PDB file of C-alpha atoms and ligand atoms in Angstrom:
ATOM      1  CA  UNK K   1     110.800  86.905  93.457  1.00 44.00           C
ATOM      2  CA  UNK K   2     108.255  87.490  96.019  1.00 45.00           C
ATOM      3  CA  UNK K   3     104.913  86.058  96.439  1.00 46.00           C
ATOM      4  CA  UNK K   4     102.024  87.669  98.364  1.00 51.00           C
ATOM      5  CA  UNK K   5     100.549  90.109  95.547  1.00 55.00           C
ATOM      6  CA  UNK K   6      99.130  93.094  96.812  1.00 67.00           C
ATOM      7  CA  UNK K   7      96.148  94.808  95.794  1.00 69.00           C
ATOM      8  CA  UNK K   8      96.208  98.057  93.513  1.00 80.00           C
ATOM      9  CA  UNK K   9      93.076 100.272  92.997  1.00 85.00           C
ATOM     10  CA  UNK K  10      94.162 100.682  90.088  1.00 91.00           C
ATOM     11  CA  UNK K  11      94.364  98.591  86.955  1.00 91.00           C
ATOM     12  CA  UNK K  12      97.769  98.440  85.876  1.00 96.00           C
ATOM     13  CA  UNK K  13      98.289  96.954  82.193  1.00 97.00           C
ATOM     14  CA  UNK K  14     100.969  96.085  79.409  1.00 97.00           C
ATOM     15  CA  UNK K  15     101.215  99.117  77.071  1.00 96.00           C
ATOM     16  CA  UNK K  16     101.437  96.675  74.319  1.00 97.00           C
ATOM     17  CA  UNK K  17      99.464  94.205  74.570  1.00 97.00           C
ATOM     18  CA  UNK K  18      97.027  95.463  77.498  1.00 97.00           C
ATOM     19  CA  UNK K  19      97.895  92.221  79.695  1.00 97.00           C
ATOM     20  CA  UNK K  20      97.192  93.349  83.883  1.00 96.00           C
ATOM     21  CA  UNK K  21     100.898  93.662  85.099  1.00 97.00           C
ATOM     22  CA  UNK K  22     101.635  91.584  88.059  1.00 96.00           C
ATOM     23  CA  UNK K  23     102.382  92.901  91.297  1.00 96.00           C
ATOM     24  CA  UNK K  24     103.441  89.540  92.354  1.00 95.00           C
ATOM     25  CA  UNK K  25     106.586  89.531  90.890  1.00 97.00           C
ATOM     26  CA  UNK K  26     108.639  92.344  91.859  1.00 97.00           C
ATOM     27  CA  UNK K  27     110.927  92.357  93.712  1.00 98.00           C
ATOM     28  CA  UNK K  28     111.197  92.232  98.057  1.00 96.00           C
ATOM     29  CA  UNK K  29     112.278  96.049  98.482  1.00 96.00           C
ATOM     30  CA  UNK K  30     110.412  98.189  98.057  1.00 95.00           C
ATOM     31  CA  UNK K  31     107.664  97.027  96.787  1.00 96.00           C
ATOM     32  CA  UNK K  32     104.950  98.460 100.013  1.00 95.00           C
ATOM     33  CA  UNK K  33     106.890 101.800 100.719  1.00 96.00           C
ATOM     34  CA  UNK K  34     103.635 105.066 101.954  1.00 96.00           C
ATOM     35  CA  UNK K  35     104.426 106.391  98.010  1.00 97.00           C
ATOM     36  CA  UNK K  36     103.940 102.811  96.841  1.00 97.00           C
ATOM     37  CA  UNK K  37     100.453 102.045  98.548  1.00 97.00           C
ATOM     38  CA  UNK K  38      99.271 105.394  97.590  1.00 97.00           C
ATOM     39  CA  UNK K  39      99.985 105.666  94.104  1.00 97.00           C
ATOM     40  CA  UNK K  40      98.077 101.622  94.690  1.00 97.00           C
ATOM     41  CA  UNK K  41      95.056 102.767  96.058  1.00 96.00           C
ATOM     42  CA  UNK K  42      95.648 106.702  93.521  1.00 96.00           C
ATOM     43  CA  UNK K  43      96.343 106.468  90.752  1.00 96.00           C
ATOM     44  CA  UNK K  44      99.131 109.609  91.127  1.00 96.00           C
ATOM     45  CA  UNK K  45     102.595 109.202  91.634  1.00 97.00           C
ATOM     46  CA  UNK K  46     102.874 111.631  94.670  1.00 96.00           C
ATOM     47  CA  UNK K  47     106.988 111.889  93.580  1.00 96.00           C
ATOM     48  CA  UNK K  48     106.168 113.883  90.812  1.00 93.00           C
ATOM     49  CA  UNK K  49     107.601 117.659  92.506  1.00 85.00           C
ATOM     50  CA  UNK K  50     109.227 115.636  96.237  1.00 91.00           C
ATOM     51  CA  UNK K  51     113.062 116.954  95.337  1.00 89.00           C
ATOM     52  CA  UNK K  52     114.072 114.096  97.359  1.00 92.00           C
ATOM     53  CA  UNK K  53     112.489 111.442  95.011  1.00 95.00           C
ATOM     54  CA  UNK K  54     114.253 113.198  92.061  1.00 93.00           C
ATOM     55  CA  UNK K  55     117.381 113.070  93.004  1.00 87.00           C
ATOM     56  CA  UNK K  56     117.205 109.132  93.869  1.00 91.00           C
ATOM     57  CA  UNK K  57     115.141 109.483  90.144  1.00 95.00           C
ATOM     58  CA  UNK K  58     118.269 111.365  88.731  1.00 94.00           C
ATOM     59  CA  UNK K  59     120.591 108.365  89.987  1.00 94.00           C
ATOM     60  CA  UNK K  60     118.532 105.107  88.878  1.00 97.00           C
ATOM     61  CA  UNK K  61     117.752 107.322  85.758  1.00 98.00           C
ATOM     62  CA  UNK K  62     121.238 107.524  84.868  1.00 97.00           C
ATOM     63  CA  UNK K  63     122.028 103.710  85.846  1.00 98.00           C
ATOM     64  CA  UNK K  64     119.696 102.213  84.245  1.00 98.00           C
ATOM     65  CA  UNK K  65     117.551 103.847  81.230  1.00 98.00           C
ATOM     66  CA  UNK K  66     119.873 106.997  79.714  1.00 98.00           C
ATOM     67  CA  UNK K  67     122.532 104.792  77.413  1.00 98.00           C
ATOM     68  CA  UNK K  68     119.078 103.844  75.625  1.00 98.00           C
ATOM     69  CA  UNK K  69     116.741 107.348  75.642  1.00 98.00           C
ATOM     70  CA  UNK K  70     119.948 109.816  76.122  1.00 98.00           C
ATOM     71  CA  UNK K  71     121.437 111.823  78.990  1.00 97.00           C
ATOM     72  CA  UNK K  72     118.254 114.306  79.387  1.00 96.00           C
ATOM     73  CA  UNK K  73     115.531 112.202  77.935  1.00 98.00           C
ATOM     74  CA  UNK K  74     116.522 113.538  74.347  1.00 97.00           C
ATOM     75  CA  UNK K  75     115.803 109.865  72.956  1.00 98.00           C
ATOM     76  CA  UNK K  76     118.783 107.646  71.443  1.00 98.00           C
ATOM     77  CA  UNK K  77     118.165 104.369  69.770  1.00 97.00           C
ATOM     78  CA  UNK K  78     114.383 104.597  72.371  1.00 98.00           C
ATOM     79  CA  UNK K  79     112.398 107.562  71.664  1.00 98.00           C
ATOM     80  CA  UNK K  80     113.428 111.019  73.497  1.00 98.00           C
ATOM     81  CA  UNK K  81     110.872 111.077  76.707  1.00 98.00           C
ATOM     82  CA  UNK K  82     111.427 114.899  77.520  1.00 97.00           C
ATOM     83  CA  UNK K  83     108.613 116.092  74.597  1.00 97.00           C
ATOM     84  CA  UNK K  84     105.754 116.366  74.834  1.00 98.00           C
ATOM     85  CA  UNK K  85     105.060 112.729  71.752  1.00 98.00           C
ATOM     86  CA  UNK K  86     104.694 109.255  73.202  1.00 98.00           C
ATOM     87  CA  UNK K  87     103.699 106.641  70.896  1.00 98.00           C
ATOM     88  CA  UNK K  88     101.707 105.476  73.692  1.00 98.00           C
ATOM     89  CA  UNK K  89      99.512 107.984  75.244  1.00 97.00           C
ATOM     90  CA  UNK K  90      98.723 106.567  77.666  1.00 96.00           C
ATOM     91  CA  UNK K  91     102.477 107.367  78.818  1.00 98.00           C
ATOM     92  CA  UNK K  92     100.922 110.459  79.667  1.00 97.00           C
ATOM     93  CA  UNK K  93      99.471 109.426  82.844  1.00 97.00           C
ATOM     94  CA  UNK K  94     101.795 108.301  86.243  1.00 97.00           C
ATOM     95  CA  UNK K  95     100.148 104.215  85.560  1.00 97.00           C
ATOM     96  CA  UNK K  96     101.019 104.645  82.048  1.00 97.00           C
ATOM     97  CA  UNK K  97     104.417 105.226  82.530  1.00 98.00           C
ATOM     98  CA  UNK K  98     104.950 103.105  85.223  1.00 98.00           C
ATOM     99  CA  UNK K  99     103.283 100.182  83.796  1.00 98.00           C
ATOM    100  CA  UNK K 100     105.285 101.456  80.874  1.00 98.00           C
ATOM    101  CA  UNK K 101     108.891 100.991  82.843  1.00 98.00           C
ATOM    102  CA  UNK K 102     107.286  98.171  85.184  1.00 98.00           C
ATOM    103  CA  UNK K 103     106.307  96.332  81.722  1.00 98.00           C
ATOM    104  CA  UNK K 104     108.767  97.108  78.864  1.00 98.00           C
ATOM    105  CA  UNK K 105     106.612  97.620  75.997  1.00 98.00           C
ATOM    106  CA  UNK K 106     108.239  96.111  72.261  1.00 98.00           C
ATOM    107  CA  UNK K 107     112.065  95.700  70.566  1.00 97.00           C
ATOM    108  CA  UNK K 108     115.036  96.923  73.331  1.00 97.00           C
ATOM    109  CA  UNK K 109     112.552  98.372  75.859  1.00 98.00           C
ATOM    110  CA  UNK K 110     112.335  95.216  78.694  1.00 98.00           C
ATOM    111  CA  UNK K 111     110.118  95.410  81.642  1.00 98.00           C
ATOM    112  CA  UNK K 112     111.816  96.222  84.789  1.00 98.00           C
ATOM    113  CA  UNK K 113     110.530  94.447  87.404  1.00 98.00           C
ATOM    114  CA  UNK K 114     112.886  92.455  88.186  1.00 97.00           C
ATOM    115  CA  UNK K 115     115.425  94.811  88.171  1.00 98.00           C
ATOM    116  CA  UNK K 116     113.700  98.633  89.573  1.00 98.00           C
ATOM    117  CA  UNK K 117     111.367  97.877  93.288  1.00 98.00           C
ATOM    118  CA  UNK K 118     108.427  99.740  92.634  1.00 98.00           C
ATOM    119  CA  UNK K 119     109.238 102.827  95.307  1.00 98.00           C
ATOM    120  CA  UNK K 120     112.296 102.566  91.727  1.00 98.00           C
ATOM    121  CA  UNK K 121     110.105 102.844  89.726  1.00 98.00           C
ATOM    122  CA  UNK K 122     108.865 105.294  91.012  1.00 98.00           C
ATOM    123  CA  UNK K 123     111.434 107.473  91.542  1.00 98.00           C
ATOM    124  CA  UNK K 124     112.811 107.452  87.462  1.00 98.00           C
ATOM    125  CA  UNK K 125     108.629 107.929  86.863  1.00 98.00           C
ATOM    126  CA  UNK K 126     108.882 111.291  88.615  1.00 97.00           C
ATOM    127  CA  UNK K 127     112.498 112.374  87.252  1.00 96.00           C
ATOM    128  CA  UNK K 128     111.637 111.481  83.742  1.00 98.00           C
ATOM    129  CA  UNK K 129     108.235 114.228  84.743  1.00 97.00           C
ATOM    130  CA  UNK K 130     110.977 116.581  86.104  1.00 95.00           C
ATOM    131  CA  UNK K 131     113.033 116.537  81.943  1.00 96.00           C
ATOM    132  CA  UNK K 132     109.944 117.224  80.431  1.00 96.00           C
ATOM    133  CA  UNK K 133     111.021 120.695  77.921  1.00 95.00           C
ATOM    134  CA  UNK K 134     107.794 120.741  76.855  1.00 96.00           C
ATOM    135  CA  UNK K 135     105.113 123.165  76.418  1.00 96.00           C
ATOM    136  CA  UNK K 136     102.652 122.698  80.357  1.00 96.00           C
ATOM    137  CA  UNK K 137      99.414 121.925  78.342  1.00 95.00           C
ATOM    138  CA  UNK K 138     100.488 118.721  77.614  1.00 97.00           C
ATOM    139  CA  UNK K 139     101.995 117.716  80.738  1.00 97.00           C
ATOM    140  CA  UNK K 140      98.499 116.151  81.656  1.00 96.00           C
ATOM    141  CA  UNK K 141     100.002 114.319  85.385  1.00 96.00           C
ATOM    142  CA  UNK K 142     100.042 117.639  85.948  1.00 96.00           C
ATOM    143  CA  UNK K 143      97.831 118.711  88.276  1.00 94.00           C
ATOM    144  CA  UNK K 144      96.445 122.588  88.096  1.00 94.00           C
ATOM    145  CA  UNK K 145      98.256 124.113  91.010  1.00 93.00           C
ATOM    146  CA  UNK K 146     101.820 122.257  89.757  1.00 92.00           C
ATOM    147  CA  UNK K 147     101.085 123.555  86.374  1.00 94.00           C
ATOM    148  CA  UNK K 148     101.505 127.409  87.771  1.00 94.00           C
ATOM    149  CA  UNK K 149     104.219 126.752  89.134  1.00 91.00           C
ATOM    150  CA  UNK K 150     105.438 124.594  86.689  1.00 89.00           C
ATOM    151  CA  UNK K 151     109.852 124.988  84.950  1.00 86.00           C
ATOM    152  CA  UNK K 152     110.637 123.545  82.375  1.00 85.00           C
ATOM    153  CA  UNK K 153     113.985 121.013  83.586  1.00 88.00           C
ATOM    154  CA  UNK K 154     117.443 123.295  83.074  1.00 87.00           C
ATOM    155  CA  UNK K 155     120.515 120.987  82.652  1.00 87.00           C
ATOM    156  CA  UNK K 156     123.053 121.688  84.429  1.00 85.00           C
ATOM    157  CA  UNK K 157     120.686 122.514  88.017  1.00 85.00           C
ATOM    158  CA  UNK K 158     121.210 121.271  91.568  1.00 83.00           C
ATOM    159  CA  UNK K 159     119.766 119.728  94.166  1.00 81.00           C
ATOM    160  CA  UNK K 160     119.998 120.362  97.702  1.00 83.00           C
ATOM    161  CA  UNK K 161     121.949 117.218  99.681  1.00 83.00           C
ATOM    162  CA  UNK K 162     119.210 114.858 100.758  1.00 83.00           C
ATOM    163  CA  UNK K 163     115.794 117.323 100.786  1.00 87.00           C
ATOM    164  CA  UNK K 164     113.540 116.603 103.629  1.00 90.00           C
ATOM    165  CA  UNK K 165     110.563 115.129 101.509  1.00 93.00           C
ATOM    166  CA  UNK K 166     109.390 110.949 100.828  1.00 95.00           C
ATOM    167  CA  UNK K 167     111.829 109.345  99.890  1.00 93.00           C
ATOM    168  CA  UNK K 168     114.714 111.818 102.361  1.00 90.00           C
ATOM    169  CA  UNK K 169     117.331 108.916 103.620  1.00 81.00           C
ATOM    170  CA  UNK K 170     117.282 111.128 106.603  1.00 74.00           C
ATOM    171  CA  UNK K 171     113.667 110.141 107.115  1.00 61.00           C
ATOM    172  CA  UNK K 172     112.830 113.922 107.511  1.00 53.00           C
TER     173      UNK K 172
HETATM  174  C1  LIG W 201     110.526 102.857  74.943  1.00 69.07           C
HETATM  175  C2  LIG W 201     110.832 104.752  79.560  1.00 69.07           C
HETATM  176  C3  LIG W 201     114.609 101.844  79.564  1.00 69.07           C
HETATM  177  C4  LIG W 201     114.994 101.528  75.055  1.00 69.07           C
HETATM  178  C5  LIG W 201     110.150 103.657  76.055  1.00 69.07           C
HETATM  179  C6  LIG W 201     108.795 105.014  76.419  1.00 69.07           C
HETATM  180  C7  LIG W 201     109.212 105.123  77.730  1.00 69.07           C
HETATM  181  C8  LIG W 201     110.254 104.128  78.237  1.00 69.07           C
HETATM  182  C9  LIG W 201     108.427 106.008  78.484  1.00 69.07           C
HETATM  183  C10 LIG W 201     107.566 104.323  75.679  1.00 69.07           C
HETATM  184  C11 LIG W 201     108.209 105.367  75.430  1.00 69.07           C
HETATM  185  C12 LIG W 201     107.001 106.417  74.842  1.00 69.07           C
HETATM  186  O1  LIG W 201     105.341 106.097  74.766  1.00 69.07           O
HETATM  187  O2  LIG W 201     107.055 107.285  73.344  1.00 69.07           O
HETATM  188  C13 LIG W 201     111.997 104.142  79.850  1.00 69.07           C
HETATM  189  C14 LIG W 201     112.544 103.788  81.537  1.00 69.07           C
HETATM  190  C15 LIG W 201     114.157 103.217  81.692  1.00 69.07           C
HETATM  191  C16 LIG W 201     113.870 102.752  80.196  1.00 69.07           C
HETATM  192  C17 LIG W 201     112.109 105.200  82.111  1.00 69.07           C
HETATM  193  C18 LIG W 201     114.932 103.174  82.513  1.00 69.07           C
HETATM  194  C19 LIG W 201     114.130 102.477  83.569  1.00 69.07           C
HETATM  195  C20 LIG W 201     115.110 101.479  78.585  1.00 69.07           C
HETATM  196  C21 LIG W 201     116.636 100.772  78.095  1.00 69.07           C
HETATM  197  C22 LIG W 201     115.807 100.734  76.851  1.00 69.07           C
HETATM  198  C23 LIG W 201     115.562 101.419  75.591  1.00 69.07           C
HETATM  199  C24 LIG W 201     117.549 100.084  79.449  1.00 69.07           C
HETATM  200  C25 LIG W 201     117.429  99.846  75.335  1.00 69.07           C
HETATM  201  C26 LIG W 201     117.887  98.742  75.854  1.00 69.07           C
HETATM  202  C27 LIG W 201     113.573 101.795  74.308  1.00 69.07           C
HETATM  203  C28 LIG W 201     113.014 101.538  73.097  1.00 69.07           C
HETATM  204  C29 LIG W 201     111.237 101.940  73.378  1.00 69.07           C
HETATM  205  C30 LIG W 201     111.345 102.951  74.874  1.00 69.07           C
HETATM  206  C31 LIG W 201     113.605 100.954  72.056  1.00 69.07           C
HETATM  207  C32 LIG W 201     110.558 101.960  72.273  1.00 69.07           C
HETATM  208  C33 LIG W 201     109.612 101.129  72.722  1.00 69.07           C
HETATM  209  C34 LIG W 201     108.259 100.943  71.217  1.00 69.07           C
HETATM  210  O3  LIG W 201     107.607 101.283  70.971  1.00 69.07           O
HETATM  211  O4  LIG W 201     107.717  99.800  71.754  1.00 69.07           O
HETATM  212  N1  LIG W 201     110.551 103.889  76.731  1.00 69.07           N
HETATM  213  N2  LIG W 201     112.813 102.638  79.339  1.00 69.07           N
HETATM  214  N3  LIG W 201     114.513 101.816  77.225  1.00 69.07           N
HETATM  215  N4  LIG W 201     112.065 102.421  74.919  1.00 69.07           N
HETATM  216 FE1  LIG W 201     112.676 102.748  77.318  1.00 69.07          FE
HETATM  217 CA1  LIG W 202     108.509 110.983  73.293  1.00 69.07          CA
END
């Protein structure tokens, strides 16, 4: 269990209780990567359109989320995550979705702060955004430029091995 809380310029709160999430109660690995630092200071997830992060985010999603939310986020015992209906409207923002993954919601949707690193949570958030198939106009998490190049997820699409980007294993 990490002992040093890191400060955050963004307000991270449990989506159900509104309680502030404890950034000291996280796994020791992956808590101060450049991506995590950028997210905690800006509230924007820099991994959203980064192919190197999407690939790892997919692996985490398949291991930690798809059992309840379906392989492409289509919904199973947990709600669909690839459409434009959200039980918690704040999930349309990077901060909101990250907070839901970190702190959990109701019932089976438990917190992930002791099973995923902060960096994993950003990666899996990016993958959830990538799975989105709803109207681009409702994709509040995309900026105007990202909306212009957005293409809905297609089953079976492939990524190159270790593409360049912030999560590249080869450090490109
Ligand atoms: C709710 C994401 C893992 C079961 C949610 C919501 C999100 C989410 C974003 C809120 C959806 C909305 O506002 O409409 C994720 C991610 C996971 C994960 C990214 C992996 C890191 C799981 C697992 C389970 C689960 C493993 C089952 C054991 C549920 C349930 C809800 C939910 C039942 C509804 C809770 C409520 O309405 O308060 N999840 N989830 N989730 N999830 Fe997950
Ligand atoms: Ca939904």
